[in-house]
mmCIF file of C-alpha atoms and ligand atoms in Angstrom:
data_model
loop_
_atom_site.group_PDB
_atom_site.id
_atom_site.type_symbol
_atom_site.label_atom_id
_atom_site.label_comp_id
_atom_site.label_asym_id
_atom_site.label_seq_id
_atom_site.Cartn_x
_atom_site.Cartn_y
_atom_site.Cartn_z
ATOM 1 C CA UNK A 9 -21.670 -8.866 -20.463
ATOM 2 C CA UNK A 10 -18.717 -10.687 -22.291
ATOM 3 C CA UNK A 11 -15.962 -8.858 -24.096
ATOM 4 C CA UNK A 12 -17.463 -8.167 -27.124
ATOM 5 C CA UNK A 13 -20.345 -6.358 -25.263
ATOM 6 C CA UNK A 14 -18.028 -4.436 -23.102
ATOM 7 C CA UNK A 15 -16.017 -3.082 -26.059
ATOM 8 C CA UNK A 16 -18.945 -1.979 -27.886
ATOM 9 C CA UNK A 17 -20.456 -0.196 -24.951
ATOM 10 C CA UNK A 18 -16.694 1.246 -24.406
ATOM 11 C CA UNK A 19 -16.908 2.436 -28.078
ATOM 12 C CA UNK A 20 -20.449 3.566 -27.642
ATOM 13 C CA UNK A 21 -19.918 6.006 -24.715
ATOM 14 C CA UNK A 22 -16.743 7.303 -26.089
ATOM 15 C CA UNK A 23 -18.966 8.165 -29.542
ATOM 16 C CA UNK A 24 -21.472 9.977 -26.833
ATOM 17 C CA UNK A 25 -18.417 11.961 -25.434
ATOM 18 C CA UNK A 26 -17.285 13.072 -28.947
ATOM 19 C CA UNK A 27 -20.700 13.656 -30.034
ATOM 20 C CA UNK A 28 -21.673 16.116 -27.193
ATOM 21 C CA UNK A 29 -17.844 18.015 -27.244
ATOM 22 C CA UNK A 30 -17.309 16.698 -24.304
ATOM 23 C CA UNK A 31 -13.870 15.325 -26.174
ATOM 24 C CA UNK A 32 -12.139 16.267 -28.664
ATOM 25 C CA UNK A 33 -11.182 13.262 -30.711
ATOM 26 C CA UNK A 34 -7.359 13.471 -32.009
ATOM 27 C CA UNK A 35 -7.106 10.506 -33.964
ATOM 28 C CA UNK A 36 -5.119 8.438 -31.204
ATOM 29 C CA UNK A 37 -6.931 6.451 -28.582
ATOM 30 C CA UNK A 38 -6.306 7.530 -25.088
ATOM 31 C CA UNK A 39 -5.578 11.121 -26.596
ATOM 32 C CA UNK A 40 -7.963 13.493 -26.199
ATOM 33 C CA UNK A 41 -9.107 17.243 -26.033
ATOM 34 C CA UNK A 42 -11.278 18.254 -23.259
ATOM 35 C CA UNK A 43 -13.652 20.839 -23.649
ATOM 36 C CA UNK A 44 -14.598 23.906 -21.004
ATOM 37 C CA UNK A 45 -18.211 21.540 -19.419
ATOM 38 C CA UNK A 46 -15.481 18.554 -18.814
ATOM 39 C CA UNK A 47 -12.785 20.554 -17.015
ATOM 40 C CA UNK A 48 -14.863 22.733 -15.242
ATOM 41 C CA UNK A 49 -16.073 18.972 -13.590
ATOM 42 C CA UNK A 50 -11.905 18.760 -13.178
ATOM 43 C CA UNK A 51 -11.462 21.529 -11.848
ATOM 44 C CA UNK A 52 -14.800 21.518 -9.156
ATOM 45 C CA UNK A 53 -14.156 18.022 -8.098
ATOM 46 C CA UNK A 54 -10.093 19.132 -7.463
ATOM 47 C CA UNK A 55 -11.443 21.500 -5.709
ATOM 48 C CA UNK A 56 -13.845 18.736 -3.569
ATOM 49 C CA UNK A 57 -10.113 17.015 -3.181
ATOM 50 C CA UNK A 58 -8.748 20.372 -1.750
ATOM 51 C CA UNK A 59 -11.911 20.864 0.325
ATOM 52 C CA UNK A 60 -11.514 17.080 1.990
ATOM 53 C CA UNK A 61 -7.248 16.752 2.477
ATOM 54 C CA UNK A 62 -6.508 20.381 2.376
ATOM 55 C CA UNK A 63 -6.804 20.767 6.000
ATOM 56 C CA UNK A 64 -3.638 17.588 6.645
ATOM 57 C CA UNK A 65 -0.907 20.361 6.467
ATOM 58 C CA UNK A 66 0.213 18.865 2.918
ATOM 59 C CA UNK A 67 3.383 20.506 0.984
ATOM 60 C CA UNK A 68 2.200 21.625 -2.225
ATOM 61 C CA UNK A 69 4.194 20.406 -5.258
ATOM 62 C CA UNK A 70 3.423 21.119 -8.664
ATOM 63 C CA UNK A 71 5.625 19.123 -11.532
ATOM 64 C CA UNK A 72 5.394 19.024 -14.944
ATOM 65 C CA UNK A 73 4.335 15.675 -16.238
ATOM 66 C CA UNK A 74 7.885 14.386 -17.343
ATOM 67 C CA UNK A 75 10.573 12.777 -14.875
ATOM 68 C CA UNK A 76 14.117 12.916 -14.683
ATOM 69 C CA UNK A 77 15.219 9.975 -16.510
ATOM 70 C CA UNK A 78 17.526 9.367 -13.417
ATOM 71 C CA UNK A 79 14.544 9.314 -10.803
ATOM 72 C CA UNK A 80 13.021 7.115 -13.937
ATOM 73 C CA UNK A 81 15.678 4.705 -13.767
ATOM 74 C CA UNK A 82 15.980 4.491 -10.123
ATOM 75 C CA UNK A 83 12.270 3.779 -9.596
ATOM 76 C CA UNK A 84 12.297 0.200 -11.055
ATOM 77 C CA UNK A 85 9.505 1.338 -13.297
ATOM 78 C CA UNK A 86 10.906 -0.634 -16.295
ATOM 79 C CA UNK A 87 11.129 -3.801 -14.380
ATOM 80 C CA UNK A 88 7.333 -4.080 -13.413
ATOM 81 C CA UNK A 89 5.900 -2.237 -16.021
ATOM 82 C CA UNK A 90 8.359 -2.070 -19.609
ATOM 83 C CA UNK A 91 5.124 -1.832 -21.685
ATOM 84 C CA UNK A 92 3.538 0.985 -20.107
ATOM 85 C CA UNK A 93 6.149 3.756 -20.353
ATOM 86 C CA UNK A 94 6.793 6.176 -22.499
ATOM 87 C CA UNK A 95 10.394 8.431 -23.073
ATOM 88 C CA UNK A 96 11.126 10.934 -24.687
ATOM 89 C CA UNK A 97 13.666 11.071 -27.614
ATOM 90 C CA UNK A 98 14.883 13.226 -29.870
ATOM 91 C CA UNK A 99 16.845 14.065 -32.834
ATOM 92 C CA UNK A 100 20.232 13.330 -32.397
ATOM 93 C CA UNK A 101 22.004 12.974 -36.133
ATOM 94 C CA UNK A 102 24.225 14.504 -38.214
ATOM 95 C CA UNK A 103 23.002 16.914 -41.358
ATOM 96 C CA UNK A 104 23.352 13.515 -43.469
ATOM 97 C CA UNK A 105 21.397 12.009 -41.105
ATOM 98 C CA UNK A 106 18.528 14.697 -41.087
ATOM 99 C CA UNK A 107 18.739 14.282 -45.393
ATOM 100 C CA UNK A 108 17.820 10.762 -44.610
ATOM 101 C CA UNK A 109 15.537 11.290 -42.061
ATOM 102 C CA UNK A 110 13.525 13.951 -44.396
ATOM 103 C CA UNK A 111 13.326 11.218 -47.529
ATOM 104 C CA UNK A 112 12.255 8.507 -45.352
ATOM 105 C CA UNK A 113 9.280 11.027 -43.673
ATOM 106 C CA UNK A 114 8.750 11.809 -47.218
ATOM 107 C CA UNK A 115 8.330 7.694 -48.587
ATOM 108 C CA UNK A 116 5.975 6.820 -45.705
ATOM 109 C CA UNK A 117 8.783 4.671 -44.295
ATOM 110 C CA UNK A 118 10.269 4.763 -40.429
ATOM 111 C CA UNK A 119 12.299 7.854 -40.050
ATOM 112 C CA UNK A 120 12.750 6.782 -36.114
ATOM 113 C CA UNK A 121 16.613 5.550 -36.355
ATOM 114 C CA UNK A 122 18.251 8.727 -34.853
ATOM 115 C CA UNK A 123 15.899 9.380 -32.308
ATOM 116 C CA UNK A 124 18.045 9.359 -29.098
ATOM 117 C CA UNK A 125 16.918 9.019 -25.711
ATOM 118 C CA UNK A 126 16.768 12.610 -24.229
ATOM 119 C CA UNK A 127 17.034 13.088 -20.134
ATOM 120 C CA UNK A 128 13.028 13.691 -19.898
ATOM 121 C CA UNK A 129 10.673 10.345 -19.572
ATOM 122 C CA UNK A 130 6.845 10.735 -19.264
ATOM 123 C CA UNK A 131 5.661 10.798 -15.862
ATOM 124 C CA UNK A 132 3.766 7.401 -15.030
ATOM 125 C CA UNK A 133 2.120 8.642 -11.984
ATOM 126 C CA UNK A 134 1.977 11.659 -10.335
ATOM 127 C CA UNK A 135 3.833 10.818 -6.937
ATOM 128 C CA UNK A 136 7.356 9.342 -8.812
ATOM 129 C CA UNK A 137 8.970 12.758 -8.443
ATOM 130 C CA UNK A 138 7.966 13.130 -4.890
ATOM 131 C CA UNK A 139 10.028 10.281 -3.613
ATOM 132 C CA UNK A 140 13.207 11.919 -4.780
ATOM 133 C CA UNK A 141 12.794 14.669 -3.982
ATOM 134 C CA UNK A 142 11.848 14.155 -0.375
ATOM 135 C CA UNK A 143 15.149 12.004 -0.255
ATOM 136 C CA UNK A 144 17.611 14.423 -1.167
ATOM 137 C CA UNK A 145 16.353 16.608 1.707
ATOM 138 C CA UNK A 146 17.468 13.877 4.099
ATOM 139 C CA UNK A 147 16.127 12.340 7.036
ATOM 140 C CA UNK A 148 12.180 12.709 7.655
ATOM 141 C CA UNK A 149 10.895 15.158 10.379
ATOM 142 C CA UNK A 150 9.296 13.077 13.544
ATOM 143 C CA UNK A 151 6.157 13.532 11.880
ATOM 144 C CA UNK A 152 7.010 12.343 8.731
ATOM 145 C CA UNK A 153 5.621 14.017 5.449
ATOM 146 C CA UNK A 154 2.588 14.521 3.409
ATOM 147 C CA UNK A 155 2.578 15.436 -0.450
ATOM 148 C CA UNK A 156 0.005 16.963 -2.736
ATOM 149 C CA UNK A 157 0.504 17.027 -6.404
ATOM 150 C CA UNK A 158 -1.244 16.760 -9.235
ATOM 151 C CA UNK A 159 -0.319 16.128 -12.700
ATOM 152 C CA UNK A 160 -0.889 14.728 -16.272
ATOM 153 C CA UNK A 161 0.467 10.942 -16.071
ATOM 154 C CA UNK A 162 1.216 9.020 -19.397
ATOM 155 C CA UNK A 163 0.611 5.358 -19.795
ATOM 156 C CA UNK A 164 1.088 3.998 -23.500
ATOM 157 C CA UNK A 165 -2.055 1.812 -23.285
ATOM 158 C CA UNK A 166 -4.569 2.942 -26.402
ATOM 159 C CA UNK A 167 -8.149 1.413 -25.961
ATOM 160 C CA UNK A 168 -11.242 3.017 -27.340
ATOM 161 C CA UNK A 169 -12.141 2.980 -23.491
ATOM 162 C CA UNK A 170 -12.914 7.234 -22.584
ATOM 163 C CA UNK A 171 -11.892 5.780 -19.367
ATOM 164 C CA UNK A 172 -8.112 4.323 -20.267
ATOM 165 C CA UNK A 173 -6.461 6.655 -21.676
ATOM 166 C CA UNK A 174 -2.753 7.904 -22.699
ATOM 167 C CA UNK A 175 -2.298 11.164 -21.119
ATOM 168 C CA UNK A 176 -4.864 11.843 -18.364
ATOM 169 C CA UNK A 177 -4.385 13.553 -14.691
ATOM 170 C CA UNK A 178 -3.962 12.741 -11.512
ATOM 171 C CA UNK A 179 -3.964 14.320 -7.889
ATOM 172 C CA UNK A 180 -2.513 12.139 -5.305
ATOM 173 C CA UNK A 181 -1.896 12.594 -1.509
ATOM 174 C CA UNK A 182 1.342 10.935 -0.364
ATOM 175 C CA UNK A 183 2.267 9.935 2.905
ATOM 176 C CA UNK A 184 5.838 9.361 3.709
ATOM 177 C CA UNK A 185 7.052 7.816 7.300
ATOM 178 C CA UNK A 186 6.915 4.983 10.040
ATOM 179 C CA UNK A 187 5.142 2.195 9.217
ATOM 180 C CA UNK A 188 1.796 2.964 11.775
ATOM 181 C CA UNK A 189 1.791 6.631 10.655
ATOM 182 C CA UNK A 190 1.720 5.352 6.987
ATOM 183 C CA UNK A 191 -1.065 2.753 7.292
ATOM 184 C CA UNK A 192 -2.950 4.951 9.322
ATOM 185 C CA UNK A 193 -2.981 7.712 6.099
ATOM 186 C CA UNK A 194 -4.196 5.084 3.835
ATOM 187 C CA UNK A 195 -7.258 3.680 6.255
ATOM 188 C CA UNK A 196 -8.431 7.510 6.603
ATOM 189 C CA UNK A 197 -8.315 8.025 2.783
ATOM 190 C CA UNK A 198 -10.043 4.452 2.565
ATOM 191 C CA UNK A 199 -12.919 6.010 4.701
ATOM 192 C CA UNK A 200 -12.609 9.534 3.689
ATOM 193 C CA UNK A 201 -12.609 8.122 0.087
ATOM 194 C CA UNK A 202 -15.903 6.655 -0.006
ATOM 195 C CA UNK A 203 -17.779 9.177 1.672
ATOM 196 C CA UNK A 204 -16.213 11.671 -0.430
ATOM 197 C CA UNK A 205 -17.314 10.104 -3.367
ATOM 198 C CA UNK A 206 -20.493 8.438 -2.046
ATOM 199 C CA UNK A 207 -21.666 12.874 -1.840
ATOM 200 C CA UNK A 208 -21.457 12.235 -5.321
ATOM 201 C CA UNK A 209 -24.688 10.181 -5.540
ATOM 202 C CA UNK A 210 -22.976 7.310 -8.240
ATOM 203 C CA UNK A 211 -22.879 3.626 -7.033
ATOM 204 C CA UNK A 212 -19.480 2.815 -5.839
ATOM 205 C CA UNK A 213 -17.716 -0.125 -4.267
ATOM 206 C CA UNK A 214 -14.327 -0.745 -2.532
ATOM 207 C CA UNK A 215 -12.078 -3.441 -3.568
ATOM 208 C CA UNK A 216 -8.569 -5.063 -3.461
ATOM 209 C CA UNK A 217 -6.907 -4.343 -6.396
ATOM 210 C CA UNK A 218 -3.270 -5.106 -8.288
ATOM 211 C CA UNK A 219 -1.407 -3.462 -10.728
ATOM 212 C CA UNK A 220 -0.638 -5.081 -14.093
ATOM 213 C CA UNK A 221 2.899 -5.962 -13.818
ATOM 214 C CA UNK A 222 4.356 -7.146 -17.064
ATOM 215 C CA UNK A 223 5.151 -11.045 -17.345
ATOM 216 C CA UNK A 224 5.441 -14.568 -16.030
ATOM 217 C CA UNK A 225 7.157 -12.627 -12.978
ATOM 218 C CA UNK A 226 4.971 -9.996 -12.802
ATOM 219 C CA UNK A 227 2.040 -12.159 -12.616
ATOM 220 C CA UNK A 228 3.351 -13.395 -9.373
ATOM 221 C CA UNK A 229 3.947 -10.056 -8.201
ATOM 222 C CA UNK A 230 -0.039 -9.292 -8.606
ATOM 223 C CA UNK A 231 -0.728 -12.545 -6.824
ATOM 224 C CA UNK A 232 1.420 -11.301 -3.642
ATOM 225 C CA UNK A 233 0.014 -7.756 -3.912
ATOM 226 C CA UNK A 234 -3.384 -8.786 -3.743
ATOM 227 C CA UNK A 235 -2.789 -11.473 -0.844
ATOM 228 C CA UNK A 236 -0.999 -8.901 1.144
ATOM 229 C CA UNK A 237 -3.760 -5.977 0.692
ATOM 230 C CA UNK A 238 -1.292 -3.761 -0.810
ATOM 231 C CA UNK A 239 -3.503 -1.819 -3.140
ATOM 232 C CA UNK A 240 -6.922 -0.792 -3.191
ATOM 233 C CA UNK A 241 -9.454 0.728 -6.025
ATOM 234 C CA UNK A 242 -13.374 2.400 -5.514
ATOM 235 C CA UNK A 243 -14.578 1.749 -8.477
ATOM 236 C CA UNK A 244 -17.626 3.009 -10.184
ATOM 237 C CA UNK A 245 -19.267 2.013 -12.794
ATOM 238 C CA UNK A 246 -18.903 3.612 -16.342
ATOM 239 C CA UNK A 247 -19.059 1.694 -19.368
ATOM 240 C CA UNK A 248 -19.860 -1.612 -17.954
ATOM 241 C CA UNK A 249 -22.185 -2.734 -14.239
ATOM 242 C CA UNK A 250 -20.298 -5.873 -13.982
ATOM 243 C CA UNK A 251 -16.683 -4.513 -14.955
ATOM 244 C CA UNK A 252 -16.897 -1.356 -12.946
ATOM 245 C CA UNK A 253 -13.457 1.409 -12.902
ATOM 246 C CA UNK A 254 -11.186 2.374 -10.966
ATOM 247 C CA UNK A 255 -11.793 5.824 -10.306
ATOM 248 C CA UNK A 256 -9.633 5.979 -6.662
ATOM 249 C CA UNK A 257 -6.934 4.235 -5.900
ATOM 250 C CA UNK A 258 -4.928 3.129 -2.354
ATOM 251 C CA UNK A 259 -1.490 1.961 -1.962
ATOM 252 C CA UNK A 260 0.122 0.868 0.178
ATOM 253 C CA UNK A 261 3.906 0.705 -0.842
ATOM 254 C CA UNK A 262 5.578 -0.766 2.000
ATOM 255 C CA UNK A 263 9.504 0.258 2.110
ATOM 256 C CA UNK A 264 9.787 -0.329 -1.555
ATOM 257 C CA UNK A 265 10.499 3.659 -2.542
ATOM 258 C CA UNK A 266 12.035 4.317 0.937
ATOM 259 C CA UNK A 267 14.519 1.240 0.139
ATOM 260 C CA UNK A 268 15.204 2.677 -3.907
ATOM 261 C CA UNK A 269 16.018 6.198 -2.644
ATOM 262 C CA UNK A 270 16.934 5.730 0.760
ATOM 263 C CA UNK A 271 14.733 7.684 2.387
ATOM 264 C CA UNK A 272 14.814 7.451 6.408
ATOM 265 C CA UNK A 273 12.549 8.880 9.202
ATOM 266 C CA UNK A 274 13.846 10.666 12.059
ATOM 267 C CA UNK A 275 14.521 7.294 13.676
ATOM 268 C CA UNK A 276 16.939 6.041 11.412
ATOM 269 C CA UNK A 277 14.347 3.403 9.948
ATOM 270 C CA UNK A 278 13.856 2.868 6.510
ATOM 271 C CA UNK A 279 10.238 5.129 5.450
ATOM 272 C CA UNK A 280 7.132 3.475 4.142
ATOM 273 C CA UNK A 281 5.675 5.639 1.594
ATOM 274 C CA UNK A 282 1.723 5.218 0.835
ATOM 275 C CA UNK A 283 -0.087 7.280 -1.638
ATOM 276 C CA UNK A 284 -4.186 7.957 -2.688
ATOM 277 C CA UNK A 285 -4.422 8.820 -6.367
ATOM 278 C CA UNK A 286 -7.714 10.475 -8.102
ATOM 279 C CA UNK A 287 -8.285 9.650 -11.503
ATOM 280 C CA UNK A 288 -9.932 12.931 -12.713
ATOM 281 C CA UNK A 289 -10.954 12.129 -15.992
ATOM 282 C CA UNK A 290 -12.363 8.743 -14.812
ATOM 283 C CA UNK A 291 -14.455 10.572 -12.148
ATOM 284 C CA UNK A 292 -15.195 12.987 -14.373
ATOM 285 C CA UNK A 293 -16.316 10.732 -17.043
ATOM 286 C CA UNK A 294 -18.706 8.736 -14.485
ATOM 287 C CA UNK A 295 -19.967 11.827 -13.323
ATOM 288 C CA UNK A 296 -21.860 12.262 -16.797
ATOM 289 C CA UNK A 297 -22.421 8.770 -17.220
ATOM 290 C CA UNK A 298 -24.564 8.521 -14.235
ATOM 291 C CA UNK A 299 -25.902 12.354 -14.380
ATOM 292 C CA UNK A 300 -25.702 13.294 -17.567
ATOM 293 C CA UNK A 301 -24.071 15.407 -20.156
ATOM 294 C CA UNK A 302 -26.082 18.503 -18.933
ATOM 295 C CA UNK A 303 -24.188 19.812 -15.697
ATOM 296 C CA UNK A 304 -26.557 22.242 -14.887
ATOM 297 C CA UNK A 305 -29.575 19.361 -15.058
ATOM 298 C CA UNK A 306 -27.336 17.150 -12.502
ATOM 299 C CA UNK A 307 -29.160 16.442 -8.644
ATOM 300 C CA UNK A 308 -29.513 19.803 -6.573
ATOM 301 C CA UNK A 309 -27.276 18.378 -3.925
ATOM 302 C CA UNK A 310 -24.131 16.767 -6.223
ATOM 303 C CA UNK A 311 -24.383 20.535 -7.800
ATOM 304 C CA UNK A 312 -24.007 21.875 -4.285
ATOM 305 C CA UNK A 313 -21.092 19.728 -3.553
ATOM 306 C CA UNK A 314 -19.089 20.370 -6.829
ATOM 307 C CA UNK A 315 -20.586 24.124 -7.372
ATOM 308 C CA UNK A 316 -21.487 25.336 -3.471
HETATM 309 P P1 AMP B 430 -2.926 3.688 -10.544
HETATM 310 O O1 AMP B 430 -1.543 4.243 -10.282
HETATM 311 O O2 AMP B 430 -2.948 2.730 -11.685
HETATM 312 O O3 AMP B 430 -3.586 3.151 -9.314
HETATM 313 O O4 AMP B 430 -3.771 4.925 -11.042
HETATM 314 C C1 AMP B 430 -4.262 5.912 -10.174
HETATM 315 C C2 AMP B 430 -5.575 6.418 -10.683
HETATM 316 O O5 AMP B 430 -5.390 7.006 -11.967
HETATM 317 C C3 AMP B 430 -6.584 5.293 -10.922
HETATM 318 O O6 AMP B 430 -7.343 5.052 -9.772
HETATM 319 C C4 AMP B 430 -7.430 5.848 -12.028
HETATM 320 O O7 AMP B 430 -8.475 6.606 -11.519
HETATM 321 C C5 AMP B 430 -6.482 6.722 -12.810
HETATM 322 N N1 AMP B 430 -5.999 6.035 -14.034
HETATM 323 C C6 AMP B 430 -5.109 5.023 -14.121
HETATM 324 N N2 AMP B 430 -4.891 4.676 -15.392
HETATM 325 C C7 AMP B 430 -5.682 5.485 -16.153
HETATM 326 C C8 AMP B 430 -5.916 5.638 -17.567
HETATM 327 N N3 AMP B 430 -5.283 4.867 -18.465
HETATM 328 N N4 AMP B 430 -6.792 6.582 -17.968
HETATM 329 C C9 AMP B 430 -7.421 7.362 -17.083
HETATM 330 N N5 AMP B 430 -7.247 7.269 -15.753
HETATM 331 C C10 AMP B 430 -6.383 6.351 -15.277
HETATM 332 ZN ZN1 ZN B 431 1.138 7.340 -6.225
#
């Protein structure tokens, strides 16, 4: 399939989504409403999730899906991926400065000029608080620490794609400590991972992966992540067999986070941090594109999975 192709099927099963209420179309790409069918699929395979890590000893943390524009700053986010974020401003003019901003809303031109950055940013994925956090409370136990959260990421990247979209969720586990105890999280979730998702009954496949860093730079920096295994995706297909997507993904941060916040483990070493990240609208989405649109028609045992 060349581009053209894949855009049109993109477009095609998005129209299929709207069509059957599955989403509710808002008028922005990426943005959508989800109706009670699609996050009862959410909330069954979360559950799956729960039913598969739940037994690791995890902390639970729940945050809402903005950052402190501090943590924000401190992550580095901007450097690797400028076009992808999104902050949040606000008003921050005078009352002649609200006149004009009124009469320019009213003319159809920009009234944007006295929006001022506010403290909040949109959370780009659901682990950046976590790292933080976790370093304010000091040096790591022995055993170091494992995260669960889940949250609503934002990623200013419209595309008629259902399965890219602007505000979507994710549920990560994230492993924070030595090196071996690190690597060792992300080759169980590798494993765990695919036969998690191969109950599901949807062709799936595990690959090495990189993230789009912005630039000349940041193509270099996707070169060296791939070479060095740093990331991996199971991908499934959705809109496309030969382009499939990333529904679950694998990294493998190294020190990077541990180095930004200065997070240590009980031996005075700087932490490696991994995480495994569930795209729930993605699995969601290829859930009904390989089963259908009718939940209660899907195969006897991916209902007993999801529904028990
Ligand atoms: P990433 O941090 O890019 O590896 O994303 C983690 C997971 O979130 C991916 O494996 C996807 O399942 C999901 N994801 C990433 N970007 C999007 C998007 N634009 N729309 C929906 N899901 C996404
Ligand atoms: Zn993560």
């Amino acid at each position: 399939m060349n581009m053209v192709d894949i855009t049109a099927a993109q477009a095609a099963y998005r129209d299929e989504l709207v069509d059957a209420g599955l989403l509710i179309p808002t008028g922005v790409d990426g943005l959508y409403g989800r109706s009670g069918v699609f996050e009862d699929v959410v909330e069954r395979f979360d559950a799956l999730v729960t039913r598969w890590g739940g037994r690791d000893g995890a902390e639970v943390m729940r945050f809402p899906p903005a950052l402190n524009r501090q943590y924000f700053e401190e992550s580095e986010y901007l450097k690797s991926f400028p076009h992808l974020a999104g902050t949040i401003h606000s008003f921050g003019g005078d009352e002649k400065a609200h006149r004009t901003l009124l009469r320019r809303l009213e003319e159809g031109q920009d009234w944007t000029e006295d929006q001022v950055a506010t403290d909040v940013v949109m959370t780009p994925a659901a682990c950046y608080p976590v790292y933080p956090t976790i370093a304010r409370r000091g040096p790591l136990p022995g055993e170091g620490k494992l995260i669960d959260v889940f949250s609503y990421c934002f990623r200013h990247e419209p595309s008629i794609d259902p399965a890219r979209m602007q505000l979507f969720r994710m549920r990560e586990y994230i492993r924070i400590g030595t090196p071996d105890q690190v690597v060792e999280f992300r080759e169980l979730w590798l494993e765990r991972g695919r036969e998690m998702m191969g109950s599901l009954d949807m062709p799936l496949d595990v690959d090495v992966a990189n993230d789009p860093f912005f630039g000349r730079a940041g193509a270099m920096l996707s070169n060296s992540q791939r070479e060095q295994k740093l990331k991996f995706e199971l991908l499934i297909p959705i809109t496309s067999r030969e382009k499939p997507t990333a529904c679950l993904s694998f990294n493998y941060h190294q020190d990077h986070f541990g180095h930004l916040w200065d997070i240590h483990t009980a031996d005075g070493g700087v932490a490696h941090t991994a995480c495994v990240g569930f795209g729930m609208e993605r699995v969601a989405l290829a859930l009904f594109r390989h089963h259908g649109f009718d939940t209660a028609a899907w195969p006897a045992s991916v209902r007993k999975v999801l529904w028990g």
